[in-house]
mmCIF file with all atom_site columns, C-alpha atoms in Angstrom:
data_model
loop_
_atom_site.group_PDB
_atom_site.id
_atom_site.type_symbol
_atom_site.label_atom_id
_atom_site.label_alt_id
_atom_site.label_comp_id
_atom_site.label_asym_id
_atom_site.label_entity_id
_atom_site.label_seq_id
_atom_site.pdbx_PDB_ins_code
_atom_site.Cartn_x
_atom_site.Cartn_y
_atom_site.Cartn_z
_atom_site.occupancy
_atom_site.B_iso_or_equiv
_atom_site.pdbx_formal_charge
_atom_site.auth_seq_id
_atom_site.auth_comp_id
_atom_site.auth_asym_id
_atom_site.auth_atom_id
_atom_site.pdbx_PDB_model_num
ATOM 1   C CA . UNK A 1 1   ? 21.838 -0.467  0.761   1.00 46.00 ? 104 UNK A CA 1
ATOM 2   C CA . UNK A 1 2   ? 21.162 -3.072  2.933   1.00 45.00 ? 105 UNK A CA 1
ATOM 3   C CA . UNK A 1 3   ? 25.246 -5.121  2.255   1.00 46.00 ? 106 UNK A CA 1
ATOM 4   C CA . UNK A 1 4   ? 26.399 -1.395  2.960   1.00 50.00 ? 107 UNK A CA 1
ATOM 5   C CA . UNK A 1 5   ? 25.563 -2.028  6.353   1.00 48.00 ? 108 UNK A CA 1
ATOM 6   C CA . UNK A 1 6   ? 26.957 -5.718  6.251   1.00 47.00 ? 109 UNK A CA 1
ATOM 7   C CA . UNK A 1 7   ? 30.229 -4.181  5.143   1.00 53.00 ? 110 UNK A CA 1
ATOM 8   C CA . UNK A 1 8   ? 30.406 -1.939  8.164   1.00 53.00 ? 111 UNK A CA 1
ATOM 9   C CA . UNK A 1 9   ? 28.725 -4.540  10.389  1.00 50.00 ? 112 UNK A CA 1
ATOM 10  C CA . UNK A 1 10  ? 31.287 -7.015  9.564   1.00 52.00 ? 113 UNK A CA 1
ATOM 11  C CA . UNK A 1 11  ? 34.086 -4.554  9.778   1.00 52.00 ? 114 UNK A CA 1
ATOM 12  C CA . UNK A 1 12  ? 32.869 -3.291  13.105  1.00 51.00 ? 115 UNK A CA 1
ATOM 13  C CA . UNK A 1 13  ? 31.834 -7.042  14.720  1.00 47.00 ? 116 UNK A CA 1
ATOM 14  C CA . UNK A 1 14  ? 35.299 -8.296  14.006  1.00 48.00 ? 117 UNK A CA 1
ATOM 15  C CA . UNK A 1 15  ? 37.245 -5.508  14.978  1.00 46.00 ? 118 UNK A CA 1
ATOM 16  C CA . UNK A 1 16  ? 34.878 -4.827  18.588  1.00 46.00 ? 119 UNK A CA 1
ATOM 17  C CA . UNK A 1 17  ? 37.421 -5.701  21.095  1.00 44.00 ? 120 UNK A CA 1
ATOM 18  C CA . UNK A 1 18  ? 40.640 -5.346  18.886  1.00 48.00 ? 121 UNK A CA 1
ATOM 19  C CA . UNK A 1 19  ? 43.603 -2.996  19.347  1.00 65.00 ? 122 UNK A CA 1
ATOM 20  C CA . UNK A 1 20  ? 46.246 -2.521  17.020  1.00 79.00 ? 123 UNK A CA 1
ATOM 21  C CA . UNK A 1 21  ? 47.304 -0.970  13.681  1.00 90.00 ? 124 UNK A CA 1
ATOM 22  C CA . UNK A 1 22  ? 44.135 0.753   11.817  1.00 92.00 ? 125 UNK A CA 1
ATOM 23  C CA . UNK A 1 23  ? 43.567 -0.875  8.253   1.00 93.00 ? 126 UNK A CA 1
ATOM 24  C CA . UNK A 1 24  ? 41.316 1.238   5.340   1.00 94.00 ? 127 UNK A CA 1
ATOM 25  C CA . UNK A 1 25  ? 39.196 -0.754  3.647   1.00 93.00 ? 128 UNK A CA 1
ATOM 26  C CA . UNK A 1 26  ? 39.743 0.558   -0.043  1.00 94.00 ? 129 UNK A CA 1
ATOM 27  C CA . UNK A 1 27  ? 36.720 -0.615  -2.421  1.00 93.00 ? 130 UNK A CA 1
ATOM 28  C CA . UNK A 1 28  ? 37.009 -1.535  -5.836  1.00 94.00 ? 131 UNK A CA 1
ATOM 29  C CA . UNK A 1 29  ? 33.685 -0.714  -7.470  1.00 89.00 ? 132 UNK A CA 1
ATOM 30  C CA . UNK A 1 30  ? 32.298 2.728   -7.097  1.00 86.00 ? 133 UNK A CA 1
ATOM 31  C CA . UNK A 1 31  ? 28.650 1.026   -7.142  1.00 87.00 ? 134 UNK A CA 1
ATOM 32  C CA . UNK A 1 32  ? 30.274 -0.950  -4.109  1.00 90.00 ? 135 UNK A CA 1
ATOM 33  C CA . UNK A 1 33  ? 28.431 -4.142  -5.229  1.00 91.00 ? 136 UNK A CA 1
ATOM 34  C CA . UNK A 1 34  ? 29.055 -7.031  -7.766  1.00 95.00 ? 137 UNK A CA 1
ATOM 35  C CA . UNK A 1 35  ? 27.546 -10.091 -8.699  1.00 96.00 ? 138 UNK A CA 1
ATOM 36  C CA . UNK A 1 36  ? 29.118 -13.580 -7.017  1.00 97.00 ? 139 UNK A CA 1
ATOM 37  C CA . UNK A 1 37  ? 30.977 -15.052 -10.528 1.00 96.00 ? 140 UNK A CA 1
ATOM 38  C CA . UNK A 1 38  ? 30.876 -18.055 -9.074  1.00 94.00 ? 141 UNK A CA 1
ATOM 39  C CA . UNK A 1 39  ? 27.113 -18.527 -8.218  1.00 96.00 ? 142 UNK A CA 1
ATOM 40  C CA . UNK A 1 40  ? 25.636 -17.217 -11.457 1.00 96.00 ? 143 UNK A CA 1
ATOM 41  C CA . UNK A 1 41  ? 22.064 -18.925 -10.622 1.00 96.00 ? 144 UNK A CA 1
ATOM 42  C CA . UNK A 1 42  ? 21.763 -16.677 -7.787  1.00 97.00 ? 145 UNK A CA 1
ATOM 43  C CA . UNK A 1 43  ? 20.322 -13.017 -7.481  1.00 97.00 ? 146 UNK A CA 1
ATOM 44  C CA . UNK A 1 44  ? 23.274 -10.024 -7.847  1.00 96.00 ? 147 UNK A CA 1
ATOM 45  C CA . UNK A 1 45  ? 22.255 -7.110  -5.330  1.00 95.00 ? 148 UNK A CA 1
ATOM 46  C CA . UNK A 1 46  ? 21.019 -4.614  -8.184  1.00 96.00 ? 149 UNK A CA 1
ATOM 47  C CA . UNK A 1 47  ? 18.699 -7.495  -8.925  1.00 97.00 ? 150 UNK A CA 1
ATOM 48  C CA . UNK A 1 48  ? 16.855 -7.149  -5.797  1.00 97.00 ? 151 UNK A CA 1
ATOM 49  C CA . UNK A 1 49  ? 17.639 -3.879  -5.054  1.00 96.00 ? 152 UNK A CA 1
ATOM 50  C CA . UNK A 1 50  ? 16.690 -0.523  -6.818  1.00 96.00 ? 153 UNK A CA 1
ATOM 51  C CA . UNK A 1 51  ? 19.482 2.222   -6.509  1.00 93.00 ? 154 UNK A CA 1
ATOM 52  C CA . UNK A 1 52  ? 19.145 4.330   -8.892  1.00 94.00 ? 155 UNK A CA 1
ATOM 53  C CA . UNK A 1 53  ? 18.093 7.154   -6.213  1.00 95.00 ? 156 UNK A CA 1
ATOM 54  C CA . UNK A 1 54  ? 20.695 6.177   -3.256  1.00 93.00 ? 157 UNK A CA 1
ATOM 55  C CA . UNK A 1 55  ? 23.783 8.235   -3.678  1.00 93.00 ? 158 UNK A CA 1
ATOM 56  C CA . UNK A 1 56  ? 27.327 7.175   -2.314  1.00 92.00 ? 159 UNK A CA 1
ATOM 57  C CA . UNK A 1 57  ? 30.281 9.393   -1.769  1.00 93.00 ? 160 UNK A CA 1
ATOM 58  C CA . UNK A 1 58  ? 33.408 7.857   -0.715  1.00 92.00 ? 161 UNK A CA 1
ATOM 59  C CA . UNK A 1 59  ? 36.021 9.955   1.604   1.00 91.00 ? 162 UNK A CA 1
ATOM 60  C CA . UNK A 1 60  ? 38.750 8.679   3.245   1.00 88.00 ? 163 UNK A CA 1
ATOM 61  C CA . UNK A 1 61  ? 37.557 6.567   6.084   1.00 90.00 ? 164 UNK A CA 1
ATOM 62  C CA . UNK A 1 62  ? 33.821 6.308   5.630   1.00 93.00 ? 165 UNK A CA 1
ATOM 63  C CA . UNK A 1 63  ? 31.322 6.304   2.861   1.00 93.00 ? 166 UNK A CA 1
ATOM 64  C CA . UNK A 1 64  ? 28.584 9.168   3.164   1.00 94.00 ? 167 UNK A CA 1
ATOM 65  C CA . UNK A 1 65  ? 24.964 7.698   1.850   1.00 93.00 ? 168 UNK A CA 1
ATOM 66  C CA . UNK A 1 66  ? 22.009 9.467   1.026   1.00 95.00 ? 169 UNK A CA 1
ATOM 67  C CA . UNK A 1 67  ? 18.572 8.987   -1.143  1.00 96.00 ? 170 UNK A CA 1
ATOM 68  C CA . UNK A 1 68  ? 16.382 6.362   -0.776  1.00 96.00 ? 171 UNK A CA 1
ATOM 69  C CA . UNK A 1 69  ? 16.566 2.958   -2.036  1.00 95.00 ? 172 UNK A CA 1
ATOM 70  C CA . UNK A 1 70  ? 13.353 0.010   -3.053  1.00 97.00 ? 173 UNK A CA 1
ATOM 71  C CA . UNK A 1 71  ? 13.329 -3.422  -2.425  1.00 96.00 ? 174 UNK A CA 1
ATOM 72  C CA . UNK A 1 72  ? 11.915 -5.499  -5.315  1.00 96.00 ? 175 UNK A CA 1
ATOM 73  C CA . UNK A 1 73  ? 12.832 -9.536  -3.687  1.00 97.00 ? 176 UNK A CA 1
ATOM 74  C CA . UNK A 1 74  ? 11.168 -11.128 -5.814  1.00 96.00 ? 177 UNK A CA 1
ATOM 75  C CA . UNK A 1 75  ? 9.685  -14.541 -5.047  1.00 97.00 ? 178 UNK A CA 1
ATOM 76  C CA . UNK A 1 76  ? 9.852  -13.642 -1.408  1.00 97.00 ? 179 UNK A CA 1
ATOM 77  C CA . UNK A 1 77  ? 6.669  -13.006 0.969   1.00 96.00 ? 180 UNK A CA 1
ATOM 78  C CA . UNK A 1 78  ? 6.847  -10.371 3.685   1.00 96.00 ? 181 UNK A CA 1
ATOM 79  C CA . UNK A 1 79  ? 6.099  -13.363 6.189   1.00 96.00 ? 182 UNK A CA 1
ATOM 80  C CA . UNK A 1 80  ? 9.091  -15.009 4.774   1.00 97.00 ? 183 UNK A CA 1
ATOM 81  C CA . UNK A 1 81  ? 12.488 -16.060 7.442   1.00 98.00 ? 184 UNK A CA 1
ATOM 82  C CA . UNK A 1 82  ? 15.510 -14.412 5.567   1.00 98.00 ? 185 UNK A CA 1
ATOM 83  C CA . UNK A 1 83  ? 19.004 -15.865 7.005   1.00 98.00 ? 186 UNK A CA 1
ATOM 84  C CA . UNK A 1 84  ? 22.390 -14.528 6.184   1.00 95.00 ? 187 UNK A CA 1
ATOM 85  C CA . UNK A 1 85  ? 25.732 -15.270 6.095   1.00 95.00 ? 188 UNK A CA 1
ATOM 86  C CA . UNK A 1 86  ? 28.784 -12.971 5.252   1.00 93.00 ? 189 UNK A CA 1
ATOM 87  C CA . UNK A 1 87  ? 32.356 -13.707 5.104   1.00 95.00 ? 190 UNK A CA 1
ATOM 88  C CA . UNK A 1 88  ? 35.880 -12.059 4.108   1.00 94.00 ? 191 UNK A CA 1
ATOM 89  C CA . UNK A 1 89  ? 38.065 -13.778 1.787   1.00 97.00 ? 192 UNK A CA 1
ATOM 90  C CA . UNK A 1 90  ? 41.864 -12.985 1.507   1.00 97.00 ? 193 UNK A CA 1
ATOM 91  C CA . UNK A 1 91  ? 43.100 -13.467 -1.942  1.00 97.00 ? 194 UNK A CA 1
ATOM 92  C CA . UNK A 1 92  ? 46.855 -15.513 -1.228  1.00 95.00 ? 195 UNK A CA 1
ATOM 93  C CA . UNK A 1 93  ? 48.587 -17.410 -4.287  1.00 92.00 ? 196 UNK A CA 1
ATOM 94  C CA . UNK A 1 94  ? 46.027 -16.446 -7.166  1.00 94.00 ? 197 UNK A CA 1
ATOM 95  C CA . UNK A 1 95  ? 42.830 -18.358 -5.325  1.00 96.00 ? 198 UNK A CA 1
ATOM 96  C CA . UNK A 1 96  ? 40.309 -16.675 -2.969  1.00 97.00 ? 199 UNK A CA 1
ATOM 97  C CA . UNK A 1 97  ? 41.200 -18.364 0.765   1.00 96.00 ? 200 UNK A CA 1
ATOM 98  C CA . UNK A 1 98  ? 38.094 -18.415 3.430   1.00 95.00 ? 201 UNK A CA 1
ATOM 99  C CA . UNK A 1 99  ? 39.548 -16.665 6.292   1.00 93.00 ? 202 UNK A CA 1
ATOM 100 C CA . UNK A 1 100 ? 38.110 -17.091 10.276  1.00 90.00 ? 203 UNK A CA 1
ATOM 101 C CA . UNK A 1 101 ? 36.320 -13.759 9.686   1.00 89.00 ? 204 UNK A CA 1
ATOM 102 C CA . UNK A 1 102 ? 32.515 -14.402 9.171   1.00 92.00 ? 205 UNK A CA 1
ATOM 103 C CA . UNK A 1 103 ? 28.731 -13.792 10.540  1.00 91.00 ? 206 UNK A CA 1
ATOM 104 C CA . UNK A 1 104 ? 25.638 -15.342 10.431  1.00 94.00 ? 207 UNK A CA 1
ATOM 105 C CA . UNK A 1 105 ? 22.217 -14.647 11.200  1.00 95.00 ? 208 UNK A CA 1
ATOM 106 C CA . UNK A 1 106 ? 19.331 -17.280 11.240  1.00 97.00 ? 209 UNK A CA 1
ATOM 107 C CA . UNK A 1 107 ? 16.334 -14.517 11.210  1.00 97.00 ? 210 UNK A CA 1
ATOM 108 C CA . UNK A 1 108 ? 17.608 -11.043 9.823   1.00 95.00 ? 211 UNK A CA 1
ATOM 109 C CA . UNK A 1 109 ? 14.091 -9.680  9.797   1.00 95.00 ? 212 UNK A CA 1
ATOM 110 C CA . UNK A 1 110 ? 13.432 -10.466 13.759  1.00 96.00 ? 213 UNK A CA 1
ATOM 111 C CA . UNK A 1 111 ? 16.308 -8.674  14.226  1.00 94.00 ? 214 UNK A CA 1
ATOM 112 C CA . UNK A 1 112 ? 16.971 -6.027  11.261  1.00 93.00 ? 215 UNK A CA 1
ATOM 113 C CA . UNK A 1 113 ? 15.824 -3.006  13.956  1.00 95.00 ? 216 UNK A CA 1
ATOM 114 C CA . UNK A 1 114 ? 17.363 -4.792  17.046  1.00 94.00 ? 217 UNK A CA 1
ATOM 115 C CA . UNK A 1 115 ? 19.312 -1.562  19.088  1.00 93.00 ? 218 UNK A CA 1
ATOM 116 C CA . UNK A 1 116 ? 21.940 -4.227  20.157  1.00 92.00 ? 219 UNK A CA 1
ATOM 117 C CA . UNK A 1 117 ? 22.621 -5.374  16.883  1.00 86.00 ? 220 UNK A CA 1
ATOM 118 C CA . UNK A 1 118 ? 25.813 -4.055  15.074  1.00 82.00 ? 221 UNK A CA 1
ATOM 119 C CA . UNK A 1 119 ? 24.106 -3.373  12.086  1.00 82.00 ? 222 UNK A CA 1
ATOM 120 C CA . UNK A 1 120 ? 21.274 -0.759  13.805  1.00 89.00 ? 223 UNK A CA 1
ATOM 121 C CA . UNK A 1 121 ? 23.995 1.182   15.235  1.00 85.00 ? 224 UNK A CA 1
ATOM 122 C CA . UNK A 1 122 ? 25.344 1.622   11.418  1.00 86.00 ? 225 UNK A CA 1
ATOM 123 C CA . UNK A 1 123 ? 22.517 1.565   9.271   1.00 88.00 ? 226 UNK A CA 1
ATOM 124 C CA . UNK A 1 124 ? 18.970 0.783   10.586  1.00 92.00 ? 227 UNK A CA 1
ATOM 125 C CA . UNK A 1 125 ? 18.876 3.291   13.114  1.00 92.00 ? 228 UNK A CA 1
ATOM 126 C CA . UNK A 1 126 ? 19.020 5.439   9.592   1.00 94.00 ? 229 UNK A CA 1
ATOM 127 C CA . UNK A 1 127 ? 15.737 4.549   8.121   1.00 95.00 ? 230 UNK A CA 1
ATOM 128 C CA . UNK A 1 128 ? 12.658 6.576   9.287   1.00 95.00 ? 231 UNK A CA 1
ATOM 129 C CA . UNK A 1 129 ? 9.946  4.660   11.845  1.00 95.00 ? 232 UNK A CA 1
ATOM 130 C CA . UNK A 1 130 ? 7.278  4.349   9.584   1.00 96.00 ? 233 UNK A CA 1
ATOM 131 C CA . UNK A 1 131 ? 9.512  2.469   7.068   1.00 96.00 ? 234 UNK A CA 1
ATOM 132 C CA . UNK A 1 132 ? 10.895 -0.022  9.393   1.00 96.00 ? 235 UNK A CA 1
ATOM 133 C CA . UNK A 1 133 ? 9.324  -3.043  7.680   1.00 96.00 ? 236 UNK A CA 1
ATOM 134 C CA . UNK A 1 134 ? 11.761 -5.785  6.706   1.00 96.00 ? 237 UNK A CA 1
ATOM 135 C CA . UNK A 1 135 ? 13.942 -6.095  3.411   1.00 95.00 ? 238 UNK A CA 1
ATOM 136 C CA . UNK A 1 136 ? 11.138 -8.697  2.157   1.00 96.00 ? 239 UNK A CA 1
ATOM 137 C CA . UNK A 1 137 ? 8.878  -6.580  1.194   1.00 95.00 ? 240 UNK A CA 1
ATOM 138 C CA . UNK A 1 138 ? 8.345  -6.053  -2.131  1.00 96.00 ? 241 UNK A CA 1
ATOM 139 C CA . UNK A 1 139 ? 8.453  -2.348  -2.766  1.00 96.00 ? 242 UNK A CA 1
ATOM 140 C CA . UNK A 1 140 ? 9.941  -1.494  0.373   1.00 96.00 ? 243 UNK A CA 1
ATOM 141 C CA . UNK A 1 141 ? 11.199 2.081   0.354   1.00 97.00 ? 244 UNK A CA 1
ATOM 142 C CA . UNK A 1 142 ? 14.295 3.182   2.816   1.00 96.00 ? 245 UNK A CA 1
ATOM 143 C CA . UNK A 1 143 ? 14.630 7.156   3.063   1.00 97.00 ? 246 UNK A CA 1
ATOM 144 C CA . UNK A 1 144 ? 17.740 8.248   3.805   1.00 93.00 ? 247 UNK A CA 1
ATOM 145 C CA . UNK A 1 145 ? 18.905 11.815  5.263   1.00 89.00 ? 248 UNK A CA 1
ATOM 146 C CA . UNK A 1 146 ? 22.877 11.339  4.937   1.00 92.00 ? 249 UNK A CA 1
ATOM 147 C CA . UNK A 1 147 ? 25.063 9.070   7.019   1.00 93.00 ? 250 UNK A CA 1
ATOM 148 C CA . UNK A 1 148 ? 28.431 7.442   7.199   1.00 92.00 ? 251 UNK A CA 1
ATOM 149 C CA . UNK A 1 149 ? 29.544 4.025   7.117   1.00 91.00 ? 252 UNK A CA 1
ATOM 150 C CA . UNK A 1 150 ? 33.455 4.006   8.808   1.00 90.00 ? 253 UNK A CA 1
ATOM 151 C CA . UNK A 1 151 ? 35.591 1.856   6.215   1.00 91.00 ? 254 UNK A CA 1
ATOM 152 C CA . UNK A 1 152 ? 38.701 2.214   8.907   1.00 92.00 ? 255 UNK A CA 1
ATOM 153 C CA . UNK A 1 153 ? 38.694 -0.094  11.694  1.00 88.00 ? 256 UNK A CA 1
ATOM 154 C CA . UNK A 1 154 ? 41.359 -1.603  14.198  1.00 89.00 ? 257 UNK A CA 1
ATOM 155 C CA . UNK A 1 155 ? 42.313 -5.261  13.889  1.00 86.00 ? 258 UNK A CA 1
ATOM 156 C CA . UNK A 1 156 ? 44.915 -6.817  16.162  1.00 86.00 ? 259 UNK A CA 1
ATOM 157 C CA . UNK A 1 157 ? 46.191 -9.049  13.147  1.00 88.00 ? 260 UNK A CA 1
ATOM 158 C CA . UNK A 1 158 ? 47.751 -7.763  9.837   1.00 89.00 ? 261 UNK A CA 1
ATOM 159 C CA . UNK A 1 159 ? 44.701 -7.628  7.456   1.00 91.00 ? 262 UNK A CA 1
ATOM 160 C CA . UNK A 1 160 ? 46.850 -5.942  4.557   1.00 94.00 ? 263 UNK A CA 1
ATOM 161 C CA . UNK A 1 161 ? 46.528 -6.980  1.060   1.00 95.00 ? 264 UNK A CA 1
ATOM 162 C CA . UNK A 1 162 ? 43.111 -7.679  -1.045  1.00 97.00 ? 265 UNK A CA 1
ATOM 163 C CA . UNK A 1 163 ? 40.199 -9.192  0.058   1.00 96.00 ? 266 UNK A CA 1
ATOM 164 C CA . UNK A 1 164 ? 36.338 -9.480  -0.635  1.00 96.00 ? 267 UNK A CA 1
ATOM 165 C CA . UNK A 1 165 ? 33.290 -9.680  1.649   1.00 94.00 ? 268 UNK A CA 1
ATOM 166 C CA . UNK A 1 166 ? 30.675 -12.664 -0.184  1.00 97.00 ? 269 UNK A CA 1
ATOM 167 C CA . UNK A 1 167 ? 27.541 -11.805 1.290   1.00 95.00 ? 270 UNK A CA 1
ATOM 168 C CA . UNK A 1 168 ? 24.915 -14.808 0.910   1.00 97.00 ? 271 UNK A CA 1
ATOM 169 C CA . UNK A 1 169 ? 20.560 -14.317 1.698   1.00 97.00 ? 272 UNK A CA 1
ATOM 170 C CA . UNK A 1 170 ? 18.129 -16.777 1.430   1.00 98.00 ? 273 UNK A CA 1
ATOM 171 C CA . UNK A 1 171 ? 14.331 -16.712 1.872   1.00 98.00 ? 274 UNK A CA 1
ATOM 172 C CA . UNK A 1 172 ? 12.793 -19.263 4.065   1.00 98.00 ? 275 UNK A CA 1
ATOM 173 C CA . UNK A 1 173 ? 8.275  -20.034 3.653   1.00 97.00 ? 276 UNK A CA 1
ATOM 174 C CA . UNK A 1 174 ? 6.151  -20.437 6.744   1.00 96.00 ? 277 UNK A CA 1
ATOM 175 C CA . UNK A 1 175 ? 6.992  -24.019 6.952   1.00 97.00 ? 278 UNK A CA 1
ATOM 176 C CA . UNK A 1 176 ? 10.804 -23.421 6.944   1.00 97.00 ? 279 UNK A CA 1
ATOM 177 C CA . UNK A 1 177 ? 11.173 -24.685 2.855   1.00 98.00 ? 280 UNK A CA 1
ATOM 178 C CA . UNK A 1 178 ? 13.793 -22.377 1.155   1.00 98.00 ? 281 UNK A CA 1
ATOM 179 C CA . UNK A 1 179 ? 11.955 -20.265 -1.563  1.00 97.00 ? 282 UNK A CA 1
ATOM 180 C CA . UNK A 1 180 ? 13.451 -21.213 -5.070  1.00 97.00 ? 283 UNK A CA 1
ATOM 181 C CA . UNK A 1 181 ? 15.292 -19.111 -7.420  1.00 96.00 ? 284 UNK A CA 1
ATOM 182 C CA . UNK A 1 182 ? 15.505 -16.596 -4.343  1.00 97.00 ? 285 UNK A CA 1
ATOM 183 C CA . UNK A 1 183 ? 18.936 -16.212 -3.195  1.00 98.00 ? 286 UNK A CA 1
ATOM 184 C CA . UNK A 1 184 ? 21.478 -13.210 -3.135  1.00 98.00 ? 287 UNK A CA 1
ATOM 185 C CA . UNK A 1 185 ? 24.964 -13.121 -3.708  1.00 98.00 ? 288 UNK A CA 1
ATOM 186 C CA . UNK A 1 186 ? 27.255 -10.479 -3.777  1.00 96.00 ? 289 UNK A CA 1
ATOM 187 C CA . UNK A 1 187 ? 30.516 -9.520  -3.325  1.00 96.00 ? 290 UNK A CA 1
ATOM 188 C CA . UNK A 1 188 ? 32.570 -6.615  -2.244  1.00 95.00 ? 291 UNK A CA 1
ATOM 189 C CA . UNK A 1 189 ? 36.260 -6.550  -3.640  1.00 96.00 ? 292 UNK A CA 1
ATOM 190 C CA . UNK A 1 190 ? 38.563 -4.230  -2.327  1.00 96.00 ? 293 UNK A CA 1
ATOM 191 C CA . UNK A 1 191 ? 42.242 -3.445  -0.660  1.00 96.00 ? 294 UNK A CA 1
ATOM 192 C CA . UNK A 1 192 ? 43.187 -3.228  3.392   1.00 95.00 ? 295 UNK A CA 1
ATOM 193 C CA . UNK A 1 193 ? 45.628 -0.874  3.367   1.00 94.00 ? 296 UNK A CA 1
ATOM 194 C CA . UNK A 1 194 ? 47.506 -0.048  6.652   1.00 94.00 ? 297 UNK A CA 1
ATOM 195 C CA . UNK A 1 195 ? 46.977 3.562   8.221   1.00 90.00 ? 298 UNK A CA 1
ATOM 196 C CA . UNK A 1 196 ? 49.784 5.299   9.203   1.00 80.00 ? 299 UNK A CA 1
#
């Protein structure tokens, strides 16, 4: 799935020139994904998203995918902008706290096969040529022969303790008007946990 590769984008962007202790992402959900609870009007990622057929199997220190997945965006034309923005939270004194760990991106689908891009090296460089049309297309099918997404990664600050990646997408028209009742949010909860 398309946040799969967020997850490991974001992992690997903030950790590029970082050395230090190695911290295990540990994820909650075994579908990986939830729904933001605090942005209920929004789209959750199975909403958009057909699964069913992708297969995850976690191991320690990467997550091996497989199957195929199908885009059903709804609302959302295939000439449509679609910007991004992730970010980890740290959860300190019973509240979620924004940390300085984020990414944006102002035009995901000008840059969804980009080889310099983060996210090709970990996922988009996985889905066949012919398929290599942009996450708004309704219907959009993403074959899959097995890969791994690292969920170990070197950070030069402690990073221990639970935390969630909020991944926000939004749909932009031709003349740059956000697309109503379009938006994704979802959330990965999980654990750092320091390597030995």
């Amino acid at each position: 799935m398309y946040t799969t590769v967020l997850l490991g984008a974001l992992l690997s962007s903030l950790a590029a020139a970082s050395y230090g202790s190695r911290f295990e992402f540990v994820i909650d959900n075994d579908r990986i994904f939830e729904r933001c609870p605090d942005r209920p009007e929004a789209n959750g990622p199975f909403d958009v998203v057909d699964v069913s057929e992708l297969e995850f199997e976690f191991n320690e220190g990467y997550i091996r995918i497989s199957g195929h997945m199908i885009f059903k965006w709804e609302g959302v034309e295939a000439t449509d902008r679609v910007a991004g923005h992730a970010e980890i939270y740290k959860f300190q004194r019973g509240t979620w706290q924004p940390t300085m760990f984020s990414m944006s991106i102002n035009d995901f689908c000008a840059r969804q096969f980009d080889k310099t891009t983060i996210w090709y090296k970990v996922w988009s460089h996985h889905i066949p040529m012919n398929e290599r049309n942009c996450i708004n297309n309704y219907g959009q099918v993403y074959h899959y022969e097995p890969f791994d997404v690292e969920t170990v990664t070197n950070f030069s600050i402690n990073m221990e303790g639970r935390r969630k990646i909020v991944v926000n997408m939004y749909a932009f028209d031709q003349h740059n008007v956000k697309r109503p009742n379009t938006d994704i949010c979802l959330q990965i909860n999980g654990e750092f946990i320091k390597k030995k």
